[in-house]
Every structure is written in C-alpha cells, then in structure tokens.
PDB file of C-alpha atoms and ligand atoms in Angstrom:
ATOM      1  CA  UNK D   1       9.876  -8.432  -5.122  1.00  0.00           C
ATOM      2  CA  UNK D   2      10.001  -6.786  -1.703  1.00  0.00           C
ATOM      3  CA  UNK D   3      11.312  -8.226   1.547  1.00  0.00           C
ATOM      4  CA  UNK D   4       8.851  -9.097   4.283  1.00  0.00           C
ATOM      5  CA  UNK D   5       9.484  -9.194   8.035  1.00  0.00           C
ATOM      6  CA  UNK D   6       7.007 -11.328   9.988  1.00  0.00           C
ATOM      7  CA  UNK D   7       6.789 -11.162  13.758  1.00  0.00           C
ATOM      8  CA  UNK D   8       4.310 -13.159  15.810  1.00  0.00           C
ATOM      9  CA  UNK D   9       3.930 -16.243  17.946  1.00  0.00           C
ATOM     10  CA  UNK D  10       5.186 -19.642  16.921  1.00  0.00           C
ATOM     11  CA  UNK D  11       3.191 -21.892  19.174  1.00  0.00           C
ATOM     12  CA  UNK D  12       1.645 -25.089  20.350  1.00  0.00           C
ATOM     13  CA  UNK D  13      -2.147 -25.021  20.110  1.00  0.00           C
ATOM     14  CA  UNK D  14      -4.726 -27.360  21.605  1.00  0.00           C
ATOM     15  CA  UNK D  15      -8.049 -26.882  19.846  1.00  0.00           C
ATOM     16  CA  UNK D  16     -11.575 -28.115  20.358  1.00  0.00           C
ATOM     17  CA  UNK D  17     -14.247 -27.623  17.698  1.00  0.00           C
ATOM     18  CA  UNK D  18     -17.626 -29.375  17.246  1.00  0.00           C
ATOM     19  CA  UNK D  19     -15.757 -31.724  14.872  1.00  0.00           C
ATOM     20  CA  UNK D  20     -12.950 -32.867  17.103  1.00  0.00           C
ATOM     21  CA  UNK D  21     -10.155 -32.095  19.497  1.00  0.00           C
ATOM     22  CA  UNK D  22      -6.401 -31.861  19.126  1.00  0.00           C
ATOM     23  CA  UNK D  23      -3.585 -31.929  21.599  1.00  0.00           C
ATOM     24  CA  UNK D  24      -0.548 -29.596  21.182  1.00  0.00           C
ATOM     25  CA  UNK D  25      -0.235 -29.146  17.439  1.00  0.00           C
ATOM     26  CA  UNK D  26       1.763 -26.548  15.520  1.00  0.00           C
ATOM     27  CA  UNK D  27       0.172 -23.107  15.643  1.00  0.00           C
ATOM     28  CA  UNK D  28       0.976 -19.473  16.244  1.00  0.00           C
ATOM     29  CA  UNK D  29       0.312 -16.245  14.416  1.00  0.00           C
ATOM     30  CA  UNK D  30       3.729 -16.073  12.695  1.00  0.00           C
ATOM     31  CA  UNK D  31       3.414 -19.693  11.590  1.00  0.00           C
ATOM     32  CA  UNK D  32       0.112 -19.108   9.814  1.00  0.00           C
ATOM     33  CA  UNK D  33       1.292 -15.756   8.396  1.00  0.00           C
ATOM     34  CA  UNK D  34       4.509 -17.320   7.098  1.00  0.00           C
ATOM     35  CA  UNK D  35       2.726 -20.266   5.494  1.00  0.00           C
ATOM     36  CA  UNK D  36       0.270 -17.964   3.732  1.00  0.00           C
ATOM     37  CA  UNK D  37       2.960 -15.509   2.566  1.00  0.00           C
ATOM     38  CA  UNK D  38       5.115 -18.369   1.292  1.00  0.00           C
ATOM     39  CA  UNK D  39       2.491 -18.989  -1.429  1.00  0.00           C
ATOM     40  CA  UNK D  40       3.903 -15.860  -3.117  1.00  0.00           C
ATOM     41  CA  UNK D  41       7.532 -17.033  -2.821  1.00  0.00           C
ATOM     42  CA  UNK D  42       8.369 -13.815  -1.016  1.00  0.00           C
ATOM     43  CA  UNK D  43      11.675 -13.113   0.654  1.00  0.00           C
ATOM     44  CA  UNK D  44      10.281 -13.401   4.185  1.00  0.00           C
ATOM     45  CA  UNK D  45      11.858 -13.742   7.626  1.00  0.00           C
ATOM     46  CA  UNK D  46      10.144 -14.939  10.797  1.00  0.00           C
ATOM     47  CA  UNK D  47      11.092 -13.148  14.004  1.00  0.00           C
ATOM     48  CA  UNK D  48       9.869 -15.169  16.971  1.00  0.00           C
ATOM     49  CA  UNK D  49      10.823 -17.444  19.852  1.00  0.00           C
ATOM     50  CA  UNK D  50      10.186 -21.063  20.834  1.00  0.00           C
ATOM     51  CA  UNK D  51      11.359 -23.320  23.654  1.00  0.00           C
ATOM     52  CA  UNK D  52      13.607 -26.388  23.622  1.00  0.00           C
ATOM     53  CA  UNK D  53      10.421 -28.493  23.464  1.00  0.00           C
ATOM     54  CA  UNK D  54       9.654 -27.275  19.930  1.00  0.00           C
ATOM     55  CA  UNK D  55      10.204 -30.001  17.290  1.00  0.00           C
ATOM     56  CA  UNK D  56      13.037 -29.309  14.849  1.00  0.00           C
ATOM     57  CA  UNK D  57      10.861 -30.731  12.034  1.00  0.00           C
ATOM     58  CA  UNK D  58       8.492 -27.771  12.368  1.00  0.00           C
ATOM     59  CA  UNK D  59      11.350 -25.310  11.926  1.00  0.00           C
ATOM     60  CA  UNK D  60      12.634 -27.329   8.966  1.00  0.00           C
ATOM     61  CA  UNK D  61       9.145 -27.243   7.424  1.00  0.00           C
ATOM     62  CA  UNK D  62       9.049 -23.424   7.648  1.00  0.00           C
ATOM     63  CA  UNK D  63      12.530 -23.253   6.144  1.00  0.00           C
ATOM     64  CA  UNK D  64      11.470 -25.558   3.318  1.00  0.00           C
ATOM     65  CA  UNK D  65       8.710 -23.085   2.535  1.00  0.00           C
ATOM     66  CA  UNK D  66      11.458 -20.559   1.779  1.00  0.00           C
ATOM     67  CA  UNK D  67      11.169 -18.616   5.038  1.00  0.00           C
ATOM     68  CA  UNK D  68      14.266 -17.255   6.769  1.00  0.00           C
ATOM     69  CA  UNK D  69      14.240 -18.674  10.311  1.00  0.00           C
ATOM     70  CA  UNK D  70      17.589 -17.284  11.485  1.00  0.00           C
ATOM     71  CA  UNK D  71      15.698 -14.991  13.895  1.00  0.00           C
ATOM     72  CA  UNK D  72      13.446 -17.718  15.236  1.00  0.00           C
ATOM     73  CA  UNK D  73      15.161 -17.948  18.599  1.00  0.00           C
ATOM     74  CA  UNK D  74      15.219 -21.281  20.431  1.00  0.00           C
ATOM     75  CA  UNK D  75      15.445 -20.985  24.233  1.00  0.00           C
ATOM     76  CA  UNK D  76      16.771 -24.451  25.104  1.00  0.00           C
ATOM     77  CA  UNK D  77      15.572 -24.577  28.700  1.00  0.00           C
ATOM     78  CA  UNK D  78      12.296 -22.735  28.018  1.00  0.00           C
ATOM     79  CA  UNK D  79       8.800 -23.815  27.006  1.00  0.00           C
ATOM     80  CA  UNK D  80       7.055 -22.789  23.793  1.00  0.00           C
ATOM     81  CA  UNK D  81       4.061 -20.398  23.912  1.00  0.00           C
ATOM     82  CA  UNK D  82       0.912 -22.475  24.420  1.00  0.00           C
ATOM     83  CA  UNK D  83      -2.643 -21.517  23.523  1.00  0.00           C
ATOM     84  CA  UNK D  84      -5.804 -23.518  23.888  1.00  0.00           C
ATOM     85  CA  UNK D  85      -9.257 -22.607  22.597  1.00  0.00           C
ATOM     86  CA  UNK D  86     -12.730 -24.047  22.272  1.00  0.00           C
ATOM     87  CA  UNK D  87     -15.185 -23.069  19.555  1.00  0.00           C
ATOM     88  CA  UNK D  88     -18.932 -22.693  19.938  1.00  0.00           C
ATOM     89  CA  UNK D  89     -21.307 -24.724  17.812  1.00  0.00           C
ATOM     90  CA  UNK D  90     -21.525 -22.167  14.971  1.00  0.00           C
ATOM     91  CA  UNK D  91     -17.722 -21.695  15.167  1.00  0.00           C
ATOM     92  CA  UNK D  92     -18.056 -17.917  14.973  1.00  0.00           C
ATOM     93  CA  UNK D  93     -17.059 -17.465  18.592  1.00  0.00           C
ATOM     94  CA  UNK D  94     -14.419 -19.165  20.686  1.00  0.00           C
ATOM     95  CA  UNK D  95     -13.319 -19.180  24.285  1.00  0.00           C
ATOM     96  CA  UNK D  96      -9.654 -19.042  25.104  1.00  0.00           C
ATOM     97  CA  UNK D  97      -9.016 -21.732  27.727  1.00  0.00           C
ATOM     98  CA  UNK D  98      -5.266 -21.254  28.236  1.00  0.00           C
ATOM     99  CA  UNK D  99      -2.657 -18.680  27.208  1.00  0.00           C
ATOM    100  CA  UNK D 100       0.772 -19.649  28.567  1.00  0.00           C
ATOM    101  CA  UNK D 101       3.260 -17.037  27.410  1.00  0.00           C
ATOM    102  CA  UNK D 102       6.280 -19.142  28.524  1.00  0.00           C
ATOM    103  CA  UNK D 103       9.358 -18.032  26.483  1.00  0.00           C
ATOM    104  CA  UNK D 104       7.340 -15.161  25.025  1.00  0.00           C
ATOM    105  CA  UNK D 105       7.306 -13.446  28.423  1.00  0.00           C
ATOM    106  CA  UNK D 106      10.974 -12.347  28.112  1.00  0.00           C
ATOM    107  CA  UNK D 107      11.339 -12.247  24.365  1.00  0.00           C
ATOM    108  CA  UNK D 108      13.641  -9.649  22.799  1.00  0.00           C
ATOM    109  CA  UNK D 109      13.074  -9.803  19.045  1.00  0.00           C
ATOM    110  CA  UNK D 110      16.043  -9.367  16.705  1.00  0.00           C
ATOM    111  CA  UNK D 111      15.366  -8.407  13.107  1.00  0.00           C
ATOM    112  CA  UNK D 112      18.033  -9.990  10.873  1.00  0.00           C
ATOM    113  CA  UNK D 113      20.515  -7.384   9.573  1.00  0.00           C
ATOM    114  CA  UNK D 114      19.590  -8.071   5.918  1.00  0.00           C
ATOM    115  CA  UNK D 115      15.874  -7.509   6.624  1.00  0.00           C
ATOM    116  CA  UNK D 116      16.209  -4.129   8.339  1.00  0.00           C
ATOM    117  CA  UNK D 117      15.427  -2.437   5.017  1.00  0.00           C
ATOM    118  CA  UNK D 118      12.359  -4.599   4.284  1.00  0.00           C
ATOM    119  CA  UNK D 119       9.526  -2.799   2.492  1.00  0.00           C
ATOM    120  CA  UNK D 120       6.746  -4.698   4.260  1.00  0.00           C
ATOM    121  CA  UNK D 121       6.536  -5.447   7.981  1.00  0.00           C
ATOM    122  CA  UNK D 122       3.784  -7.757   9.208  1.00  0.00           C
ATOM    123  CA  UNK D 123       3.312  -7.383  12.945  1.00  0.00           C
ATOM    124  CA  UNK D 124       1.445 -10.547  13.856  1.00  0.00           C
ATOM    125  CA  UNK D 125      -0.249 -11.098  17.127  1.00  0.00           C
ATOM    126  CA  UNK D 126       1.997 -10.925  20.199  1.00  0.00           C
ATOM    127  CA  UNK D 127       2.948  -8.435  22.906  1.00  0.00           C
ATOM    128  CA  UNK D 128       2.721  -4.855  21.560  1.00  0.00           C
ATOM    129  CA  UNK D 129       6.151  -3.992  22.997  1.00  0.00           C
ATOM    130  CA  UNK D 130       7.703  -6.744  20.883  1.00  0.00           C
ATOM    131  CA  UNK D 131       5.860  -5.356  17.843  1.00  0.00           C
ATOM    132  CA  UNK D 132       7.128  -1.858  18.703  1.00  0.00           C
ATOM    133  CA  UNK D 133      10.703  -3.078  19.035  1.00  0.00           C
ATOM    134  CA  UNK D 134      10.546  -4.583  15.537  1.00  0.00           C
ATOM    135  CA  UNK D 135       9.389  -1.261  14.039  1.00  0.00           C
ATOM    136  CA  UNK D 136      12.183   0.545  15.866  1.00  0.00           C
ATOM    137  CA  UNK D 137      14.871  -1.820  14.547  1.00  0.00           C
ATOM    138  CA  UNK D 138      14.074  -1.054  10.911  1.00  0.00           C
ATOM    139  CA  UNK D 139      16.795   1.229   9.534  1.00  0.00           C
ATOM    140  CA  UNK D 140      14.643   2.443   6.624  1.00  0.00           C
ATOM    141  CA  UNK D 141      10.995   3.429   6.899  1.00  0.00           C
ATOM    142  CA  UNK D 142       9.055   0.453   5.470  1.00  0.00           C
ATOM    143  CA  UNK D 143       6.587   1.152   2.658  1.00  0.00           C
ATOM    144  CA  UNK D 144       3.889  -0.631   4.636  1.00  0.00           C
ATOM    145  CA  UNK D 145       3.594  -1.707   8.261  1.00  0.00           C
ATOM    146  CA  UNK D 146       0.614  -3.975   8.953  1.00  0.00           C
ATOM    147  CA  UNK D 147      -0.594  -4.732  12.460  1.00  0.00           C
ATOM    148  CA  UNK D 148      -2.710  -7.619  13.662  1.00  0.00           C
ATOM    149  CA  UNK D 149      -3.704  -7.850  17.301  1.00  0.00           C
ATOM    150  CA  UNK D 150      -6.420  -9.249  19.523  1.00  0.00           C
ATOM    151  CA  UNK D 151      -8.547  -8.562  22.594  1.00  0.00           C
ATOM    152  CA  UNK D 152      -6.026 -10.352  24.857  1.00  0.00           C
ATOM    153  CA  UNK D 153      -3.589  -7.424  24.352  1.00  0.00           C
ATOM    154  CA  UNK D 154      -6.369  -4.818  24.594  1.00  0.00           C
ATOM    155  CA  UNK D 155      -7.183  -6.248  28.015  1.00  0.00           C
ATOM    156  CA  UNK D 156      -3.607  -6.661  29.251  1.00  0.00           C
ATOM    157  CA  UNK D 157      -1.440  -4.007  27.504  1.00  0.00           C
ATOM    158  CA  UNK D 158      -3.702  -1.312  26.039  1.00  0.00           C
ATOM    159  CA  UNK D 159      -1.279   1.623  26.512  1.00  0.00           C
ATOM    160  CA  UNK D 160       1.524  -0.210  24.712  1.00  0.00           C
ATOM    161  CA  UNK D 161      -0.886  -1.338  22.015  1.00  0.00           C
ATOM    162  CA  UNK D 162      -1.969   2.270  21.379  1.00  0.00           C
ATOM    163  CA  UNK D 163       1.708   3.218  20.834  1.00  0.00           C
ATOM    164  CA  UNK D 164       1.994   0.538  18.117  1.00  0.00           C
ATOM    165  CA  UNK D 165      -1.333   1.472  16.521  1.00  0.00           C
ATOM    166  CA  UNK D 166      -0.034   5.037  16.174  1.00  0.00           C
ATOM    167  CA  UNK D 167       2.891   3.801  14.054  1.00  0.00           C
ATOM    168  CA  UNK D 168       1.263   1.472  11.535  1.00  0.00           C
ATOM    169  CA  UNK D 169      -0.270   1.952   8.082  1.00  0.00           C
ATOM    170  CA  UNK D 170      -2.772  -0.908   8.191  1.00  0.00           C
ATOM    171  CA  UNK D 171      -4.539  -2.562  11.114  1.00  0.00           C
ATOM    172  CA  UNK D 172      -6.440  -5.841  10.827  1.00  0.00           C
ATOM    173  CA  UNK D 173      -8.772  -6.747  13.680  1.00  0.00           C
ATOM    174  CA  UNK D 174     -12.047  -8.570  14.016  1.00  0.00           C
ATOM    175  CA  UNK D 175     -15.408  -6.839  14.415  1.00  0.00           C
ATOM    176  CA  UNK D 176     -15.721  -7.563  18.130  1.00  0.00           C
ATOM    177  CA  UNK D 177     -12.230  -6.177  18.778  1.00  0.00           C
ATOM    178  CA  UNK D 178     -12.916  -3.047  16.692  1.00  0.00           C
ATOM    179  CA  UNK D 179     -15.941  -2.424  18.900  1.00  0.00           C
ATOM    180  CA  UNK D 180     -13.939  -3.073  22.066  1.00  0.00           C
ATOM    181  CA  UNK D 181     -11.140  -0.734  20.963  1.00  0.00           C
ATOM    182  CA  UNK D 182     -13.438   2.148  20.102  1.00  0.00           C
ATOM    183  CA  UNK D 183     -16.580   1.631  22.175  1.00  0.00           C
ATOM    184  CA  UNK D 184     -18.575   2.052  18.939  1.00  0.00           C
ATOM    185  CA  UNK D 185     -21.138  -0.439  17.652  1.00  0.00           C
ATOM    186  CA  UNK D 186     -21.157   0.733  14.023  1.00  0.00           C
ATOM    187  CA  UNK D 187     -18.114  -0.676  12.244  1.00  0.00           C
ATOM    188  CA  UNK D 188     -18.071   2.366   9.953  1.00  0.00           C
ATOM    189  CA  UNK D 189     -17.818   4.706  12.938  1.00  0.00           C
ATOM    190  CA  UNK D 190     -15.339   2.364  14.648  1.00  0.00           C
ATOM    191  CA  UNK D 191     -13.105   2.307  11.540  1.00  0.00           C
ATOM    192  CA  UNK D 192     -13.153   6.126  11.324  1.00  0.00           C
ATOM    193  CA  UNK D 193     -12.181   6.347  14.983  1.00  0.00           C
ATOM    194  CA  UNK D 194      -9.326   3.862  14.510  1.00  0.00           C
ATOM    195  CA  UNK D 195      -8.024   5.958  11.578  1.00  0.00           C
ATOM    196  CA  UNK D 196      -7.602   8.883  13.982  1.00  0.00           C
ATOM    197  CA  UNK D 197      -5.370   6.634  16.125  1.00  0.00           C
ATOM    198  CA  UNK D 198      -2.823   6.199  13.292  1.00  0.00           C
ATOM    199  CA  UNK D 199      -3.582   3.642  10.558  1.00  0.00           C
ATOM    200  CA  UNK D 200      -4.549   4.869   7.066  1.00  0.00           C
ATOM    201  CA  UNK D 201      -6.267   1.579   6.309  1.00  0.00           C
ATOM    202  CA  UNK D 202      -8.537  -0.322   8.677  1.00  0.00           C
ATOM    203  CA  UNK D 203      -9.398  -3.919   7.850  1.00  0.00           C
ATOM    204  CA  UNK D 204     -12.186  -5.447   9.903  1.00  0.00           C
ATOM    205  CA  UNK D 205     -12.459  -9.239   9.763  1.00  0.00           C
ATOM    206  CA  UNK D 206     -15.917 -10.713  10.185  1.00  0.00           C
ATOM    207  CA  UNK D 207     -15.125 -14.414  10.180  1.00  0.00           C
ATOM    208  CA  UNK D 208     -17.420 -16.360   7.866  1.00  0.00           C
ATOM    209  CA  UNK D 209     -18.977 -13.038   6.814  1.00  0.00           C
ATOM    210  CA  UNK D 210     -15.846 -11.766   5.089  1.00  0.00           C
ATOM    211  CA  UNK D 211     -13.819  -8.607   5.626  1.00  0.00           C
ATOM    212  CA  UNK D 212     -14.260  -4.864   5.239  1.00  0.00           C
ATOM    213  CA  UNK D 213     -11.481  -2.436   4.353  1.00  0.00           C
ATOM    214  CA  UNK D 214     -11.804   1.276   5.067  1.00  0.00           C
ATOM    215  CA  UNK D 215      -9.623   3.990   3.528  1.00  0.00           C
ATOM    216  CA  UNK D 216     -10.485   7.674   3.858  1.00  0.00           C
ATOM    217  CA  UNK D 217     -14.183   7.782   2.908  1.00  0.00           C
ATOM    218  CA  UNK D 218     -14.045   4.606   0.852  1.00  0.00           C
ATOM    219  CA  UNK D 219     -15.080   1.104   1.758  1.00  0.00           C
ATOM    220  CA  UNK D 220     -14.306  -2.273   0.185  1.00  0.00           C
ATOM    221  CA  UNK D 221     -15.937  -5.584   1.036  1.00  0.00           C
ATOM    222  CA  UNK D 222     -14.533  -9.056   0.427  1.00  0.00           C
ATOM    223  CA  UNK D 223     -16.832 -11.999   1.107  1.00  0.00           C
ATOM    224  CA  UNK D 224     -15.669 -15.205   2.709  1.00  0.00           C
ATOM    225  CA  UNK D 225     -16.158 -18.160   0.405  1.00  0.00           C
ATOM    226  CA  UNK D 226     -19.098 -20.296   1.625  1.00  0.00           C
ATOM    227  CA  UNK D 227     -17.531 -23.719   2.235  1.00  0.00           C
ATOM    228  CA  UNK D 228     -18.949 -27.199   2.573  1.00  0.00           C
ATOM    229  CA  UNK D 229     -16.443 -28.203   5.206  1.00  0.00           C
ATOM    230  CA  UNK D 230     -15.203 -26.016   8.024  1.00  0.00           C
ATOM    231  CA  UNK D 231     -13.246 -27.922  10.644  1.00  0.00           C
ATOM    232  CA  UNK D 232     -11.182 -25.405  12.521  1.00  0.00           C
ATOM    233  CA  UNK D 233     -11.131 -21.592  12.163  1.00  0.00           C
ATOM    234  CA  UNK D 234      -7.867 -21.289  14.158  1.00  0.00           C
ATOM    235  CA  UNK D 235      -5.328 -19.223  12.274  1.00  0.00           C
ATOM    236  CA  UNK D 236      -7.788 -17.953   9.669  1.00  0.00           C
ATOM    237  CA  UNK D 237      -7.174 -14.342  10.712  1.00  0.00           C
ATOM    238  CA  UNK D 238      -3.397 -14.780  10.597  1.00  0.00           C
ATOM    239  CA  UNK D 239      -3.593 -16.596   7.284  1.00  0.00           C
ATOM    240  CA  UNK D 240      -5.685 -13.740   5.929  1.00  0.00           C
ATOM    241  CA  UNK D 241      -3.075 -11.224   7.154  1.00  0.00           C
ATOM    242  CA  UNK D 242      -0.212 -13.336   5.771  1.00  0.00           C
ATOM    243  CA  UNK D 243      -1.863 -13.584   2.364  1.00  0.00           C
ATOM    244  CA  UNK D 244      -2.528  -9.854   2.378  1.00  0.00           C
ATOM    245  CA  UNK D 245       1.065  -8.990   3.351  1.00  0.00           C
ATOM    246  CA  UNK D 246       2.588 -11.634   1.068  1.00  0.00           C
ATOM    247  CA  UNK D 247       0.679 -10.446  -1.988  1.00  0.00           C
ATOM    248  CA  UNK D 248       1.695  -6.837  -1.328  1.00  0.00           C
ATOM    249  CA  UNK D 249       5.346  -7.772  -0.800  1.00  0.00           C
ATOM    250  CA  UNK D 250       5.288  -9.806  -3.999  1.00  0.00           C
ATOM    251  CA  UNK D 251       3.746  -7.022  -6.116  1.00  0.00           C
ATOM    252  CA  UNK D 252       5.400  -4.008  -4.427  1.00  0.00           C
ATOM    253  CA  UNK D 253       2.316  -1.916  -5.200  1.00  0.00           C
ATOM    254  CA  UNK D 254       0.809  -0.277  -2.108  1.00  0.00           C
ATOM    255  CA  UNK D 255      -2.079   1.583  -3.772  1.00  0.00           C
ATOM    256  CA  UNK D 256      -5.653   1.216  -2.483  1.00  0.00           C
ATOM    257  CA  UNK D 257      -6.516  -0.673  -5.695  1.00  0.00           C
ATOM    258  CA  UNK D 258      -3.827  -3.254  -5.008  1.00  0.00           C
ATOM    259  CA  UNK D 259      -4.753  -3.509  -1.329  1.00  0.00           C
ATOM    260  CA  UNK D 260      -8.205  -4.595  -2.541  1.00  0.00           C
ATOM    261  CA  UNK D 261      -6.620  -7.438  -4.504  1.00  0.00           C
ATOM    262  CA  UNK D 262      -4.510  -8.326  -1.464  1.00  0.00           C
ATOM    263  CA  UNK D 263      -7.690  -8.649   0.610  1.00  0.00           C
ATOM    264  CA  UNK D 264      -9.085 -11.149  -1.901  1.00  0.00           C
ATOM    265  CA  UNK D 265      -5.859 -13.193  -1.790  1.00  0.00           C
ATOM    266  CA  UNK D 266      -5.951 -13.103   2.010  1.00  0.00           C
ATOM    267  CA  UNK D 267      -9.586 -14.245   2.017  1.00  0.00           C
ATOM    268  CA  UNK D 268      -8.896 -17.048  -0.459  1.00  0.00           C
ATOM    269  CA  UNK D 269      -5.999 -18.338   1.636  1.00  0.00           C
ATOM    270  CA  UNK D 270      -8.048 -18.136   4.841  1.00  0.00           C
ATOM    271  CA  UNK D 271     -10.748 -20.250   3.167  1.00  0.00           C
ATOM    272  CA  UNK D 272      -8.233 -23.097   2.868  1.00  0.00           C
ATOM    273  CA  UNK D 273      -6.927 -22.723   6.407  1.00  0.00           C
ATOM    274  CA  UNK D 274     -10.280 -23.611   7.998  1.00  0.00           C
ATOM    275  CA  UNK D 275     -10.725 -26.837   6.018  1.00  0.00           C
ATOM    276  CA  UNK D 276      -8.414 -28.886   8.270  1.00  0.00           C
ATOM    277  CA  UNK D 277      -7.173 -28.698  11.837  1.00  0.00           C
ATOM    278  CA  UNK D 278      -4.279 -26.331  12.601  1.00  0.00           C
ATOM    279  CA  UNK D 279      -1.761 -25.743   9.823  1.00  0.00           C
ATOM    280  CA  UNK D 280      -2.398 -29.006   7.958  1.00  0.00           C
ATOM    281  CA  UNK D 281      -4.204 -27.546   4.959  1.00  0.00           C
ATOM    282  CA  UNK D 282      -1.781 -24.627   4.586  1.00  0.00           C
ATOM    283  CA  UNK D 283       1.283 -26.858   4.694  1.00  0.00           C
ATOM    284  CA  UNK D 284      -0.070 -28.896   1.788  1.00  0.00           C
ATOM    285  CA  UNK D 285      -1.579 -26.145  -0.333  1.00  0.00           C
ATOM    286  CA  UNK D 286      -0.392 -25.616  -3.901  1.00  0.00           C
ATOM    287  CA  UNK D 287      -0.563 -22.671  -6.287  1.00  0.00           C
ATOM    288  CA  UNK D 288      -3.096 -24.218  -8.682  1.00  0.00           C
ATOM    289  CA  UNK D 289      -5.594 -24.656  -5.866  1.00  0.00           C
ATOM    290  CA  UNK D 290      -5.087 -21.047  -4.837  1.00  0.00           C
ATOM    291  CA  UNK D 291      -5.535 -19.794  -8.389  1.00  0.00           C
ATOM    292  CA  UNK D 292      -8.787 -21.759  -8.842  1.00  0.00           C
ATOM    293  CA  UNK D 293     -10.143 -20.359  -5.620  1.00  0.00           C
ATOM    294  CA  UNK D 294      -9.296 -16.792  -6.617  1.00  0.00           C
ATOM    295  CA  UNK D 295     -11.463 -17.347  -9.701  1.00  0.00           C
ATOM    296  CA  UNK D 296     -14.270 -18.653  -7.485  1.00  0.00           C
ATOM    297  CA  UNK D 297     -14.017 -15.445  -5.454  1.00  0.00           C
ATOM    298  CA  UNK D 298     -14.257 -13.422  -8.627  1.00  0.00           C
ATOM    299  CA  UNK D 299     -17.407 -15.159  -9.829  1.00  0.00           C
ATOM    300  CA  UNK D 300     -18.990 -15.108  -6.350  1.00  0.00           C
ATOM    301  CA  UNK D 301     -19.876 -11.418  -6.514  1.00  0.00           C
ATOM    302  CA  UNK D 302     -19.506 -10.549 -10.187  1.00  0.00           C
ATOM    303  CA  UNK D 303     -22.643  -9.400 -12.002  1.00  0.00           C
ATOM    304  CA  UNK D 304     -23.607  -7.168 -14.911  1.00  0.00           C
ATOM    305  CA  UNK D 305     -25.627  -4.017 -14.663  1.00  0.00           C
ATOM    306  CA  UNK D 306     -27.890  -3.206 -17.630  1.00  0.00           C
TER     307      UNK D 306
HETATM  308  P1  LIG K 401      -6.428 -16.545  14.828  1.00  0.00           P
HETATM  309  O1  LIG K 401      -7.365 -17.734  14.809  1.00  0.00           O
HETATM  310  O2  LIG K 401      -6.076 -16.061  13.459  1.00  0.00           O
HETATM  311  O3  LIG K 401      -6.884 -15.476  15.748  1.00  0.00           O
HETATM  312  O4  LIG K 401      -5.055 -17.063  15.421  1.00  0.00           O
HETATM  313  C1  LIG K 401      -4.908 -18.170  16.229  1.00  0.00           C
HETATM  314  C2  LIG K 401      -3.435 -18.332  16.570  1.00  0.00           C
HETATM  315  O5  LIG K 401      -3.029 -17.249  17.410  1.00  0.00           O
HETATM  316  C3  LIG K 401      -3.163 -19.614  17.339  1.00  0.00           C
HETATM  317  O6  LIG K 401      -2.340 -20.447  16.564  1.00  0.00           O
HETATM  318  C4  LIG K 401      -2.484 -19.170  18.625  1.00  0.00           C
HETATM  319  O7  LIG K 401      -1.296 -19.857  18.889  1.00  0.00           O
HETATM  320  C5  LIG K 401      -2.207 -17.705  18.455  1.00  0.00           C
HETATM  321  N1  LIG K 401      -2.561 -16.912  19.636  1.00  0.00           N
HETATM  322  C6  LIG K 401      -3.600 -17.103  20.483  1.00  0.00           C
HETATM  323  N2  LIG K 401      -3.605 -16.186  21.463  1.00  0.00           N
HETATM  324  C7  LIG K 401      -2.541 -15.376  21.232  1.00  0.00           C
HETATM  325  C8  LIG K 401      -2.002 -14.230  21.894  1.00  0.00           C
HETATM  326  N3  LIG K 401      -2.542 -13.712  22.995  1.00  0.00           N
HETATM  327  N4  LIG K 401      -0.917 -13.647  21.362  1.00  0.00           N
HETATM  328  C9  LIG K 401      -0.363 -14.160  20.245  1.00  0.00           C
HETATM  329  N5  LIG K 401      -0.802 -15.227  19.574  1.00  0.00           N
HETATM  330  C10 LIG K 401      -1.886 -15.840  20.062  1.00  0.00           C
END
C-alpha cells in the first residue's frame, strides 16, 4: 500500500438545497477527500488548517478513520475557513454566498516528515500556492500528483494555478471550469488543451451526468448512479477525488486501466455523499455498502454485443 498526502480545506459549511438548510456543519475539501480515501484503509495524512473554533470531536473523528492529523494545524486565536452555498432547484448549479478564508489566508502547509516520500499526493481545493508548496516539500517525486481546483481560484489566482497545473499528472475539474480554463466549449477540445498545460490525465466531472477521463487520444466515461434521493451535492467532487486517489494509493498501480477503476470507485463514493447533508453519509459508510454499489455501477452499463 502506498502513502497518500491530502491537502485541502477543512471547513465549516452552511448549505441550502431545495430540501433544507444547515448552519455551520463540518465540510471542506480535505475532509471529504479523507473520508472517501479512508474507505481503502490507506496510510493518509491531512495537511490543512483550522481555527480555535473548530470542534475537537471532528478532528478525533478523522483520526478514528485512520487519517494522520499531525499536520492539521490549529490556530487557537483564528477562525476556521467558512463557505456557504445555495443550490438551484435541479441541484446541478449552485451559487457561492460566502467564502471566508480566515486562517487559510496565512496558511503555510507542512508535510509530515514521514509522508515526504508518499507515492500519491492529492491536492484538494485551496489556494494554488499552498498546493505548490506541498509539491515542493516532497523529497521524492511522487508516482502520481492529482489536482482538484475550482473557478474561485481561476478568478482570483490564475497565474499561480497555472504553475500548479504544470506540475501535476492528473487534474479533476468540472465541465464549466474546464470551459472557463480553456475558453473551449467542446470538452474534448478543452481536455486536449489542458493536457498541453501539464497533466497527462484530464478528468472532467459532470455532476449527475458522471465523469469523463481523457488520456492521450483515449476517452473513458463513468456514469453517475441515478439515485432516488439526492439531498446535498456538497463535497461530491472532493469525495470523487478522494475515492480516486485512495483506490490508487491502495493498489499502487498507476496504469490507465487502473485509473479507470479508480474513477468508478470515486463515482460510487460520490453517489453516497449526496444522499445526506454534509459529511453525514460518508462518516457512516461501510465497506459492504460500497461493494454493493460498485456492482450496481458494473451492471448499469454492461451489455453483450452479438
Ligand atoms: P465540492 O462540492 O466537491 O466542490 O466541494 C465543496 C467543499 O469545498 C465544501 O465543503 C467547502 O468547504 C469547500 N470549498 C468551497 N469553496 C472553496 C474554496 N474556494 N477553496 C477551497 N475549498 C472550498
């Protein structure tokens, strides 16, 4: 099994969907990534920062999932990153209402000494300079560096983001962001353009319409599982990325064939994430449920040709 470094926000989220509203619950990219990756019992460390207002029980919960939290810095007199979003009726689009960087504004990430040789690095959503610093601290070139980002950083720190994109093997972004980054409408053309920026693999997330992975001239499509109940899509993208990274760290196989399997695991995990508000479903997920859902994914698109 390989080691996995996870960087990203650990946050408070306030979410509004057509099905309800929450006040300051546990969220953050690294939280969702860590919870998803922990399904594979990987040796993973979270590199992030929270304020003194962050409940100790949340940190204990992450630790109980087997994640190393020694580099989850607590700034006693600071406030935790806060994000608030509101989803449209079809839940495919959302408006960000608040992004308060708080302690994230001056965060200097420190990769734990025993993770500086990790094979897999998952750069979850946060400031590109923090992501860059994590890459630079690795004392051995990782087998796979995966980047997730969002339009917020394209709007506010594009130059820094381009420096990170140049250094990663895989990028995961949603369709709208791929179009924003490249100015191309066709996702095939957009993916090809992104490959010239650095990544060998481009994964484009399309929400309830699944995900596409591009590699050289090849393309792979993973559907999203049609669900009866979707309460809150928050964290689905991070959960997808965490499942993807966790599966690859667990198997240590970084071939295109195995990346396809990783996409299915990521999609299956994301399908759980949306069933409850925030992290609730992911905190309580067990391996049997995941296995059954992987089989559902298999039968969803399997057919025989005469
Ligand atoms: P997702 O739904 O997968 O895009 O991720 C939602 C999570 O990302 C929430 O839990 C937020 O706390 C976190 N988040 C929102 N905006 C940002 C941002 N600008 N940088 C880092 N994390 C963010």
